[in-house]
Amino acid sequence: MIPEEAPGHSSKTGSLPRSPSQTPNNNAVLSEAPVLIEATQPDNADAHISAVSVETTDKIDHVIETDRDKSGGGSISPSALHRVFRGVVEATRTPDAVAKPIFRWISPRRGEAESDQDSDDAARALTPDEWCDAAAEGLAHEDLRQLARVAIGVAFLREKVRRSQHATAADLEWVWRLVHGAMTHLMTLGPRFSASRSSQGFLAVPLCSLLEKGKIDELYRLHIWLPDGKRSNPDFAVHSHQAYAQSWILAGVGTDYQYTFKTVTNRADATHAVYKLNWTDGKDTSTNYKTHQTSSTVRNTKAHGCITKTRGPSVHTRDMSYSVFCRDFHRTEVAPDTLHATLFVFDSHRGYDKEAPVLGPVDLVSSTHLRNPIGVTPAALANLVDAVRSWETLMEQRQKHFERAEREGALQDFNRALTLCECVPDFPNHVGIEQLKERLKIVRSLKAALDPRSSDPNQRRLLNTFTTWETVGFRRLSLRYTARGEGEKAIKAALKGVELTKNSTDPTVIAMSRLFYGRALLREALKQFNSPSGCTPAIALLDVGADMDTIDEQGYKALDYAVFNGDSAMEALVLEGLRRQMDGVMKKEVARRQDETKLWKGYRELLQELRPLLLSSNNNQNALQDVRRVYADALAVDAEKAGQFDVLKSVCFTDFLHFGKIPRSSDKLSGTGDSLVRPYRPKVQYDDEPADTADVVIFFSYCWINKGPGTARDTPDDSDNTQYKRMVNAIESFLRLHPSVNKERVRIWVDYACVDQDNPAPGVAALPMIIAQCDALISLVDDAYYTRAWCSVEAMMVQTLRRSYSHHMWYEHVLSDSGGGILREGPMNLEIVMTDKELTYEEDRPKVMFLERQSKLLG
């Protein structure tokens, strides 16, 4: 499998990442790899877009490895790098005096005979990392090194394309690090990246531009759709390309649509006309492509036709790649409020058509688009793309933590993602502030022209309108200051907005002004009262009513910290704060929170020891035995945990058979008087108790059906022992399914026997960890099973274990027409929602909901 982990770092190139090509599988030829192809082949030059997922998970396991020698996919020859650097020089307008030292560094022996050059070229091929190391050593100025790195990154992608190899997620990350570093570096010797606004709505930054006689030979660009609402003119959205195009998605989501165009003779039937494209660079206007354009113009050729959508929407997300053949019609759609970025190449070596048209309105003569990006710099664009990539990575990690019920990790990554929103470099809040100040100045001048004492209704109406505008301006100004972290200015601006509403009769204007003033004050107040870092200041501010329920960036509250740290004095202080916060009327609720926090601490500490064993591979047949041993040892040495959680107990199946009904926890073996229920004992003993040698421990999940005449209310079964008989039948069916299991060494866990009925709390609290230690859970399913809260939470726990690890079994026992029953696999796709489940005793609901939350920790 091709690794997706971020590459390491070169010792010679500082922060430069190591190229993924250093990993053997990255040079795999993917001719046999399963790919996602979206293509159409209609009769008339229709669009053909192939989308290839480059997620390096199980989707492309079946790659063919190649040797990583000098001719393999992991190396770049001097001639290839020399060619790409020519394009970088053109794209960045690098002066000759700056470019020459780099050309000499790439090919110091280009003056030799051609045959000698070819031989030397092959011998001097280097891996991308070796080229980066060489640039760090051989180029004296940082500008030169940054330009060389862009060329190395582009050449790396180019070699991937030439060899028909996938660029993996790790490849794209490595290339992006080089491009981002160069675009954000402050060049001092003259080279500069430039941005232009495409007619398709995105901003384009050329990275490598190779032109031959006015046509594109190879052109690599960074394309960025900003979340600024500026998108392509919908009248000209459907277009084609002269050269074959390939795109690698860096960030965000784009949607592609494909079309065919069929000419019509009757103009009235036409939906579109064919337009011819010219480019202008300030010196010349023609159909010849210009790397640095000032404008582009499309002119109606009077050729008319109709378009038909052949495919779409095709959604493209990060680390995917798709291709568009020359002259094929398509359009790309990006939501106006989102950022989308791609690395894009036009490659005439894979197809070229000089007449590739744009489609537009039937009646329009021409349309000109200005390419000016209006103040947007390439460095700012690169930083925005990098921020969104970081956001996506953190949100993906958060989702993975969430799916595994790792609340701390999920909240940490989510808060890191939110932090990115507050620290994007070059975000133009200062521009917005100046614009708002200018608008406030204008509206005040309009008010000044009116007589505030006038009785003219028109003047009064205008005065009220202008005052409302001024109020809105101060509210927005307050938000801008808040975003820049200028709290005092935010409060002053919001307060001015409130003062302007003193004579207002509009309740909405008054309410909104107070809202923004309160918001500005709240931000400052919360910094003092509910800081999410360090020792919670709320503890020290108890007397002024600080919120004891504040959750910090780690997912913890003040009580959690006090309990986790074992600080009884702090715990008492926080509990007092909670009592005050709840007005002293919910003492039971405060006590419940205290108990749950202590149990949560115990769960976390125990599961930290058990999870590595649960994660052990399928080959470890003793994994659950190891889990039982570690759990028993942990309780044996920790008196507090031993008081909170019950040990694993079980009943020998043969004893269960002889007993004839579901035993109670206090029942004894006939004859010996020994307890029918035995705790698990590790194999190494320091007393006279025998070690448990059970092969399989089976947990029974079932409904209590203690109804009917002669049935005690505190027993789980009816007078016919229906559930007991089902358990016996289920075990016998299990043994038939697993003939290697010795009947004499099967033990069962059933709540009425294994939870102390006179002190059930430790047994109930231990439920998630008990199920984790059992080899199988069998659900005695009937019409009521999935409506009952206790049954549902047990099923949810085994679902979590089954999804996360490879050691547990889950069966449903279903009654058959013959009166017996059958075992079937438990439904892993069943969604269990606890909020609507039934309980015999409603006071048990907090316990069940707490267990539901803790069950997620099992994942």
mmCIF file with all atom_site columns, C-alpha atoms in Angstrom, residues 582-753:
data_model
loop_
_atom_site.group_PDB
_atom_site.id
_atom_site.type_symbol
_atom_site.label_atom_id
_atom_site.label_alt_id
_atom_site.label_comp_id
_atom_site.label_asym_id
_atom_site.label_entity_id
_atom_site.label_seq_id
_atom_site.pdbx_PDB_ins_code
_atom_site.Cartn_x
_atom_site.Cartn_y
_atom_site.Cartn_z
_atom_site.occupancy
_atom_site.B_iso_or_equiv
_atom_site.pdbx_formal_charge
_atom_site.auth_seq_id
_atom_site.auth_comp_id
_atom_site.auth_asym_id
_atom_site.auth_atom_id
_atom_site.pdbx_PDB_model_num
ATOM 1   C CA . MET A 1 582 ? -28.223 25.409  40.563 1.00 0.00 ? 582 MET A CA 1
ATOM 2   C CA . ASP A 1 583 ? -29.697 27.471  43.421 1.00 0.00 ? 583 ASP A CA 1
ATOM 3   C CA . GLY A 1 584 ? -29.204 24.601  45.843 1.00 0.00 ? 584 GLY A CA 1
ATOM 4   C CA . VAL A 1 585 ? -32.355 22.813  44.647 1.00 0.00 ? 585 VAL A CA 1
ATOM 5   C CA . MET A 1 586 ? -30.648 19.992  42.761 1.00 0.00 ? 586 MET A CA 1
ATOM 6   C CA . LYS A 1 587 ? -28.396 18.343  45.313 1.00 0.00 ? 587 LYS A CA 1
ATOM 7   C CA . LYS A 1 588 ? -28.989 14.936  43.743 1.00 0.00 ? 588 LYS A CA 1
ATOM 8   C CA . GLU A 1 589 ? -27.898 16.289  40.354 1.00 0.00 ? 589 GLU A CA 1
ATOM 9   C CA . VAL A 1 590 ? -24.646 17.647  41.803 1.00 0.00 ? 590 VAL A CA 1
ATOM 10  C CA . ALA A 1 591 ? -23.958 14.325  43.532 1.00 0.00 ? 591 ALA A CA 1
ATOM 11  C CA . ARG A 1 592 ? -24.696 12.457  40.316 1.00 0.00 ? 592 ARG A CA 1
ATOM 12  C CA . ARG A 1 593 ? -22.233 14.615  38.389 1.00 0.00 ? 593 ARG A CA 1
ATOM 13  C CA . GLN A 1 594 ? -19.585 14.004  41.020 1.00 0.00 ? 594 GLN A CA 1
ATOM 14  C CA . ASP A 1 595 ? -20.101 10.234  40.851 1.00 0.00 ? 595 ASP A CA 1
ATOM 15  C CA . GLU A 1 596 ? -20.088 10.228  37.043 1.00 0.00 ? 596 GLU A CA 1
ATOM 16  C CA . THR A 1 597 ? -16.890 12.265  36.897 1.00 0.00 ? 597 THR A CA 1
ATOM 17  C CA . LYS A 1 598 ? -15.146 9.826   39.217 1.00 0.00 ? 598 LYS A CA 1
ATOM 18  C CA . LEU A 1 599 ? -16.394 6.904   37.145 1.00 0.00 ? 599 LEU A CA 1
ATOM 19  C CA . TRP A 1 600 ? -15.267 8.656   33.946 1.00 0.00 ? 600 TRP A CA 1
ATOM 20  C CA . LYS A 1 601 ? -11.797 9.010   35.403 1.00 0.00 ? 601 LYS A CA 1
ATOM 21  C CA . GLY A 1 602 ? -11.804 5.300   36.192 1.00 0.00 ? 602 GLY A CA 1
ATOM 22  C CA . TYR A 1 603 ? -13.002 4.388   32.697 1.00 0.00 ? 603 TYR A CA 1
ATOM 23  C CA . ARG A 1 604 ? -10.287 6.475   31.069 1.00 0.00 ? 604 ARG A CA 1
ATOM 24  C CA . GLU A 1 605 ? -7.512  5.013   33.182 1.00 0.00 ? 605 GLU A CA 1
ATOM 25  C CA . LEU A 1 606 ? -8.658  1.404   32.770 1.00 0.00 ? 606 LEU A CA 1
ATOM 26  C CA . LEU A 1 607 ? -9.298  1.690   29.041 1.00 0.00 ? 607 LEU A CA 1
ATOM 27  C CA . GLN A 1 608 ? -5.852  3.186   28.544 1.00 0.00 ? 608 GLN A CA 1
ATOM 28  C CA . GLU A 1 609 ? -4.523  -0.154  29.757 1.00 0.00 ? 609 GLU A CA 1
ATOM 29  C CA . LEU A 1 610 ? -7.042  -2.335  27.912 1.00 0.00 ? 610 LEU A CA 1
ATOM 30  C CA . ARG A 1 611 ? -7.123  -0.645  24.497 1.00 0.00 ? 611 ARG A CA 1
ATOM 31  C CA . PRO A 1 612 ? -3.607  -1.734  23.351 1.00 0.00 ? 612 PRO A CA 1
ATOM 32  C CA . LEU A 1 613 ? -4.598  -5.340  24.022 1.00 0.00 ? 613 LEU A CA 1
ATOM 33  C CA . LEU A 1 614 ? -7.898  -4.936  22.170 1.00 0.00 ? 614 LEU A CA 1
ATOM 34  C CA . LEU A 1 615 ? -5.993  -3.468  19.230 1.00 0.00 ? 615 LEU A CA 1
ATOM 35  C CA . SER A 1 616 ? -3.762  -6.534  18.960 1.00 0.00 ? 616 SER A CA 1
ATOM 36  C CA . SER A 1 617 ? -4.038  -8.450  15.703 1.00 0.00 ? 617 SER A CA 1
ATOM 37  C CA . ASN A 1 618 ? -6.262  -11.376 14.791 1.00 0.00 ? 618 ASN A CA 1
ATOM 38  C CA . ASN A 1 619 ? -3.290  -13.691 15.318 1.00 0.00 ? 619 ASN A CA 1
ATOM 39  C CA . ASN A 1 620 ? -3.331  -13.017 19.044 1.00 0.00 ? 620 ASN A CA 1
ATOM 40  C CA . GLN A 1 621 ? -5.790  -15.691 20.169 1.00 0.00 ? 621 GLN A CA 1
ATOM 41  C CA . ASN A 1 622 ? -5.148  -14.801 23.800 1.00 0.00 ? 622 ASN A CA 1
ATOM 42  C CA . ALA A 1 623 ? -6.029  -11.109 23.426 1.00 0.00 ? 623 ALA A CA 1
ATOM 43  C CA . LEU A 1 624 ? -9.215  -11.284 25.499 1.00 0.00 ? 624 LEU A CA 1
ATOM 44  C CA . GLN A 1 625 ? -7.521  -13.468 28.109 1.00 0.00 ? 625 GLN A CA 1
ATOM 45  C CA . ASP A 1 626 ? -4.879  -10.734 28.337 1.00 0.00 ? 626 ASP A CA 1
ATOM 46  C CA . VAL A 1 627 ? -7.615  -8.106  28.690 1.00 0.00 ? 627 VAL A CA 1
ATOM 47  C CA . ARG A 1 628 ? -9.184  -10.072 31.556 1.00 0.00 ? 628 ARG A CA 1
ATOM 48  C CA . ARG A 1 629 ? -5.838  -10.463 33.284 1.00 0.00 ? 629 ARG A CA 1
ATOM 49  C CA . VAL A 1 630 ? -4.937  -6.763  33.034 1.00 0.00 ? 630 VAL A CA 1
ATOM 50  C CA . TYR A 1 631 ? -8.406  -5.702  34.226 1.00 0.00 ? 631 TYR A CA 1
ATOM 51  C CA . ALA A 1 632 ? -8.253  -8.049  37.221 1.00 0.00 ? 632 ALA A CA 1
ATOM 52  C CA . ASP A 1 633 ? -4.736  -6.886  38.108 1.00 0.00 ? 633 ASP A CA 1
ATOM 53  C CA . ALA A 1 634 ? -5.767  -3.225  37.896 1.00 0.00 ? 634 ALA A CA 1
ATOM 54  C CA . LEU A 1 635 ? -8.622  -3.715  40.366 1.00 0.00 ? 635 LEU A CA 1
ATOM 55  C CA . ALA A 1 636 ? -6.449  -5.823  42.655 1.00 0.00 ? 636 ALA A CA 1
ATOM 56  C CA . VAL A 1 637 ? -3.922  -3.025  43.203 1.00 0.00 ? 637 VAL A CA 1
ATOM 57  C CA . ASP A 1 638 ? -6.310  -0.028  43.224 1.00 0.00 ? 638 ASP A CA 1
ATOM 58  C CA . ALA A 1 639 ? -8.800  0.010   46.083 1.00 0.00 ? 639 ALA A CA 1
ATOM 59  C CA . GLU A 1 640 ? -10.686 3.025   44.707 1.00 0.00 ? 640 GLU A CA 1
ATOM 60  C CA . LYS A 1 641 ? -11.323 1.358   41.358 1.00 0.00 ? 641 LYS A CA 1
ATOM 61  C CA . ALA A 1 642 ? -12.201 -1.906  43.090 1.00 0.00 ? 642 ALA A CA 1
ATOM 62  C CA . GLY A 1 643 ? -14.927 -0.009  44.927 1.00 0.00 ? 643 GLY A CA 1
ATOM 63  C CA . GLN A 1 644 ? -16.199 1.580   41.725 1.00 0.00 ? 644 GLN A CA 1
ATOM 64  C CA . PHE A 1 645 ? -16.122 -1.364  39.318 1.00 0.00 ? 645 PHE A CA 1
ATOM 65  C CA . ASP A 1 646 ? -17.008 -5.000  39.785 1.00 0.00 ? 646 ASP A CA 1
ATOM 66  C CA . VAL A 1 647 ? -14.635 -7.779  38.773 1.00 0.00 ? 647 VAL A CA 1
ATOM 67  C CA . LEU A 1 648 ? -15.496 -10.050 35.861 1.00 0.00 ? 648 LEU A CA 1
ATOM 68  C CA . LYS A 1 649 ? -17.711 -12.827 37.193 1.00 0.00 ? 649 LYS A CA 1
ATOM 69  C CA . SER A 1 650 ? -19.207 -15.770 35.350 1.00 0.00 ? 650 SER A CA 1
ATOM 70  C CA . VAL A 1 651 ? -21.109 -19.023 35.768 1.00 0.00 ? 651 VAL A CA 1
ATOM 71  C CA . CYS A 1 652 ? -19.806 -22.315 34.398 1.00 0.00 ? 652 CYS A CA 1
ATOM 72  C CA . PHE A 1 653 ? -22.207 -23.517 31.694 1.00 0.00 ? 653 PHE A CA 1
ATOM 73  C CA . THR A 1 654 ? -22.390 -27.026 33.148 1.00 0.00 ? 654 THR A CA 1
ATOM 74  C CA . ASP A 1 655 ? -23.334 -25.586 36.552 1.00 0.00 ? 655 ASP A CA 1
ATOM 75  C CA . PHE A 1 656 ? -25.878 -23.368 34.799 1.00 0.00 ? 656 PHE A CA 1
ATOM 76  C CA . LEU A 1 657 ? -27.435 -26.467 33.205 1.00 0.00 ? 657 LEU A CA 1
ATOM 77  C CA . HIS A 1 658 ? -27.658 -28.314 36.504 1.00 0.00 ? 658 HIS A CA 1
ATOM 78  C CA . PHE A 1 659 ? -29.183 -25.347 38.334 1.00 0.00 ? 659 PHE A CA 1
ATOM 79  C CA . GLY A 1 660 ? -32.255 -25.346 36.065 1.00 0.00 ? 660 GLY A CA 1
ATOM 80  C CA . LYS A 1 661 ? -33.018 -21.625 36.123 1.00 0.00 ? 661 LYS A CA 1
ATOM 81  C CA . ILE A 1 662 ? -31.272 -18.252 36.034 1.00 0.00 ? 662 ILE A CA 1
ATOM 82  C CA . PRO A 1 663 ? -29.372 -18.112 39.343 1.00 0.00 ? 663 PRO A CA 1
ATOM 83  C CA . ARG A 1 664 ? -29.275 -15.118 41.649 1.00 0.00 ? 664 ARG A CA 1
ATOM 84  C CA . SER A 1 665 ? -25.933 -13.632 42.659 1.00 0.00 ? 665 SER A CA 1
ATOM 85  C CA . SER A 1 666 ? -26.284 -15.140 46.136 1.00 0.00 ? 666 SER A CA 1
ATOM 86  C CA . ASP A 1 667 ? -27.119 -18.701 45.025 1.00 0.00 ? 667 ASP A CA 1
ATOM 87  C CA . LYS A 1 668 ? -24.838 -21.612 45.969 1.00 0.00 ? 668 LYS A CA 1
ATOM 88  C CA . LEU A 1 669 ? -23.824 -24.878 44.355 1.00 0.00 ? 669 LEU A CA 1
ATOM 89  C CA . SER A 1 670 ? -25.825 -27.779 45.731 1.00 0.00 ? 670 SER A CA 1
ATOM 90  C CA . GLY A 1 671 ? -23.778 -30.142 47.835 1.00 0.00 ? 671 GLY A CA 1
ATOM 91  C CA . THR A 1 672 ? -20.652 -28.030 48.286 1.00 0.00 ? 672 THR A CA 1
ATOM 92  C CA . GLY A 1 673 ? -22.260 -24.746 49.301 1.00 0.00 ? 673 GLY A CA 1
ATOM 93  C CA . ASP A 1 674 ? -19.742 -22.890 47.145 1.00 0.00 ? 674 ASP A CA 1
ATOM 94  C CA . SER A 1 675 ? -20.867 -19.818 45.257 1.00 0.00 ? 675 SER A CA 1
ATOM 95  C CA . LEU A 1 676 ? -22.349 -20.606 41.874 1.00 0.00 ? 676 LEU A CA 1
ATOM 96  C CA . VAL A 1 677 ? -20.789 -17.402 40.503 1.00 0.00 ? 677 VAL A CA 1
ATOM 97  C CA . ARG A 1 678 ? -17.006 -17.225 40.350 1.00 0.00 ? 678 ARG A CA 1
ATOM 98  C CA . PRO A 1 679 ? -14.795 -14.180 39.746 1.00 0.00 ? 679 PRO A CA 1
ATOM 99  C CA . TYR A 1 680 ? -12.193 -14.366 37.004 1.00 0.00 ? 680 TYR A CA 1
ATOM 100 C CA . ARG A 1 681 ? -8.762  -15.314 38.335 1.00 0.00 ? 681 ARG A CA 1
ATOM 101 C CA . PRO A 1 682 ? -5.528  -14.603 36.458 1.00 0.00 ? 682 PRO A CA 1
ATOM 102 C CA . LYS A 1 683 ? -3.456  -17.689 35.681 1.00 0.00 ? 683 LYS A CA 1
ATOM 103 C CA . VAL A 1 684 ? -0.698  -16.591 38.063 1.00 0.00 ? 684 VAL A CA 1
ATOM 104 C CA . GLN A 1 685 ? -2.076  -16.910 41.579 1.00 0.00 ? 685 GLN A CA 1
ATOM 105 C CA . TYR A 1 686 ? -0.761  -15.963 44.975 1.00 0.00 ? 686 TYR A CA 1
ATOM 106 C CA . ASP A 1 687 ? -3.464  -17.739 46.988 1.00 0.00 ? 687 ASP A CA 1
ATOM 107 C CA . ASP A 1 688 ? -5.165  -21.109 46.948 1.00 0.00 ? 688 ASP A CA 1
ATOM 108 C CA . GLU A 1 689 ? -7.863  -20.106 44.450 1.00 0.00 ? 689 GLU A CA 1
ATOM 109 C CA . PRO A 1 690 ? -7.781  -21.998 41.125 1.00 0.00 ? 690 PRO A CA 1
ATOM 110 C CA . ALA A 1 691 ? -7.023  -20.032 37.969 1.00 0.00 ? 691 ALA A CA 1
ATOM 111 C CA . ASP A 1 692 ? -9.826  -19.526 35.460 1.00 0.00 ? 692 ASP A CA 1
ATOM 112 C CA . THR A 1 693 ? -9.216  -21.610 32.348 1.00 0.00 ? 693 THR A CA 1
ATOM 113 C CA . ALA A 1 694 ? -12.325 -20.713 30.367 1.00 0.00 ? 694 ALA A CA 1
ATOM 114 C CA . ASP A 1 695 ? -12.009 -20.785 26.612 1.00 0.00 ? 695 ASP A CA 1
ATOM 115 C CA . VAL A 1 696 ? -15.066 -18.641 25.974 1.00 0.00 ? 696 VAL A CA 1
ATOM 116 C CA . VAL A 1 697 ? -17.074 -16.204 28.087 1.00 0.00 ? 697 VAL A CA 1
ATOM 117 C CA . ILE A 1 698 ? -20.534 -15.422 26.705 1.00 0.00 ? 698 ILE A CA 1
ATOM 118 C CA . PHE A 1 699 ? -22.553 -12.369 27.770 1.00 0.00 ? 699 PHE A CA 1
ATOM 119 C CA . PHE A 1 700 ? -26.359 -12.626 27.663 1.00 0.00 ? 700 PHE A CA 1
ATOM 120 C CA . SER A 1 701 ? -28.396 -9.523  26.861 1.00 0.00 ? 701 SER A CA 1
ATOM 121 C CA . TYR A 1 702 ? -32.132 -10.021 27.355 1.00 0.00 ? 702 TYR A CA 1
ATOM 122 C CA . CYS A 1 703 ? -35.368 -8.520  28.630 1.00 0.00 ? 703 CYS A CA 1
ATOM 123 C CA . TRP A 1 704 ? -36.651 -9.265  32.102 1.00 0.00 ? 704 TRP A CA 1
ATOM 124 C CA . ILE A 1 705 ? -40.059 -10.929 31.673 1.00 0.00 ? 705 ILE A CA 1
ATOM 125 C CA . ASN A 1 706 ? -41.055 -11.477 35.305 1.00 0.00 ? 706 ASN A CA 1
ATOM 126 C CA . LYS A 1 707 ? -44.792 -11.465 34.676 1.00 0.00 ? 707 LYS A CA 1
ATOM 127 C CA . GLY A 1 708 ? -47.573 -13.911 35.320 1.00 0.00 ? 708 GLY A CA 1
ATOM 128 C CA . PRO A 1 709 ? -48.900 -15.689 38.403 1.00 0.00 ? 709 PRO A CA 1
ATOM 129 C CA . GLY A 1 710 ? -46.357 -16.946 40.893 1.00 0.00 ? 710 GLY A CA 1
ATOM 130 C CA . THR A 1 711 ? -43.500 -14.854 39.490 1.00 0.00 ? 711 THR A CA 1
ATOM 131 C CA . ALA A 1 712 ? -41.408 -12.776 41.888 1.00 0.00 ? 712 ALA A CA 1
ATOM 132 C CA . ARG A 1 713 ? -41.007 -9.138  40.871 1.00 0.00 ? 713 ARG A CA 1
ATOM 133 C CA . ASP A 1 714 ? -37.272 -9.140  41.587 1.00 0.00 ? 714 ASP A CA 1
ATOM 134 C CA . THR A 1 715 ? -36.465 -12.047 39.244 1.00 0.00 ? 715 THR A CA 1
ATOM 135 C CA . PRO A 1 716 ? -35.751 -11.752 35.507 1.00 0.00 ? 716 PRO A CA 1
ATOM 136 C CA . ASP A 1 717 ? -37.649 -14.804 34.238 1.00 0.00 ? 717 ASP A CA 1
ATOM 137 C CA . ASP A 1 718 ? -41.235 -16.020 34.186 1.00 0.00 ? 718 ASP A CA 1
ATOM 138 C CA . SER A 1 719 ? -42.574 -19.081 35.963 1.00 0.00 ? 719 SER A CA 1
ATOM 139 C CA . ASP A 1 720 ? -41.816 -21.260 32.894 1.00 0.00 ? 720 ASP A CA 1
ATOM 140 C CA . ASN A 1 721 ? -38.148 -20.200 32.887 1.00 0.00 ? 721 ASN A CA 1
ATOM 141 C CA . THR A 1 722 ? -38.531 -19.048 29.283 1.00 0.00 ? 722 THR A CA 1
ATOM 142 C CA . GLN A 1 723 ? -35.401 -16.913 29.156 1.00 0.00 ? 723 GLN A CA 1
ATOM 143 C CA . TYR A 1 724 ? -33.311 -19.589 30.882 1.00 0.00 ? 724 TYR A CA 1
ATOM 144 C CA . LYS A 1 725 ? -34.365 -22.159 28.267 1.00 0.00 ? 725 LYS A CA 1
ATOM 145 C CA . ARG A 1 726 ? -33.496 -19.731 25.469 1.00 0.00 ? 726 ARG A CA 1
ATOM 146 C CA . MET A 1 727 ? -30.045 -19.207 26.981 1.00 0.00 ? 727 MET A CA 1
ATOM 147 C CA . VAL A 1 728 ? -29.411 -22.959 27.058 1.00 0.00 ? 728 VAL A CA 1
ATOM 148 C CA . ASN A 1 729 ? -30.629 -23.282 23.468 1.00 0.00 ? 729 ASN A CA 1
ATOM 149 C CA . ALA A 1 730 ? -28.425 -20.368 22.402 1.00 0.00 ? 730 ALA A CA 1
ATOM 150 C CA . ILE A 1 731 ? -25.315 -21.915 24.000 1.00 0.00 ? 731 ILE A CA 1
ATOM 151 C CA . GLU A 1 732 ? -25.999 -25.246 22.306 1.00 0.00 ? 732 GLU A CA 1
ATOM 152 C CA . SER A 1 733 ? -26.395 -23.463 18.958 1.00 0.00 ? 733 SER A CA 1
ATOM 153 C CA . PHE A 1 734 ? -23.175 -21.557 19.620 1.00 0.00 ? 734 PHE A CA 1
ATOM 154 C CA . LEU A 1 735 ? -21.311 -24.818 20.292 1.00 0.00 ? 735 LEU A CA 1
ATOM 155 C CA . ARG A 1 736 ? -22.596 -26.253 17.008 1.00 0.00 ? 736 ARG A CA 1
ATOM 156 C CA . LEU A 1 737 ? -21.302 -23.158 15.195 1.00 0.00 ? 737 LEU A CA 1
ATOM 157 C CA . HIS A 1 738 ? -17.957 -23.421 16.993 1.00 0.00 ? 738 HIS A CA 1
ATOM 158 C CA . PRO A 1 739 ? -17.213 -27.151 17.395 1.00 0.00 ? 739 PRO A CA 1
ATOM 159 C CA . SER A 1 740 ? -13.655 -26.467 18.593 1.00 0.00 ? 740 SER A CA 1
ATOM 160 C CA . VAL A 1 741 ? -15.011 -24.891 21.795 1.00 0.00 ? 741 VAL A CA 1
ATOM 161 C CA . ASN A 1 742 ? -15.106 -27.281 24.756 1.00 0.00 ? 742 ASN A CA 1
ATOM 162 C CA . LYS A 1 743 ? -18.515 -27.282 26.439 1.00 0.00 ? 743 LYS A CA 1
ATOM 163 C CA . GLU A 1 744 ? -16.872 -27.850 29.822 1.00 0.00 ? 744 GLU A CA 1
ATOM 164 C CA . ARG A 1 745 ? -14.874 -24.625 29.440 1.00 0.00 ? 745 ARG A CA 1
ATOM 165 C CA . VAL A 1 746 ? -17.699 -22.280 28.498 1.00 0.00 ? 746 VAL A CA 1
ATOM 166 C CA . ARG A 1 747 ? -18.726 -19.670 31.045 1.00 0.00 ? 747 ARG A CA 1
ATOM 167 C CA . ILE A 1 748 ? -21.610 -17.247 30.851 1.00 0.00 ? 748 ILE A CA 1
ATOM 168 C CA . TRP A 1 749 ? -22.282 -13.761 32.190 1.00 0.00 ? 749 TRP A CA 1
ATOM 169 C CA . VAL A 1 750 ? -25.899 -13.013 33.060 1.00 0.00 ? 750 VAL A CA 1
ATOM 170 C CA . ASP A 1 751 ? -26.826 -9.929  35.046 1.00 0.00 ? 751 ASP A CA 1
ATOM 171 C CA . TYR A 1 752 ? -29.022 -11.549 37.710 1.00 0.00 ? 752 TYR A CA 1
ATOM 172 C CA . ALA A 1 753 ? -26.164 -13.855 38.676 1.00 0.00 ? 753 ALA A CA 1
#
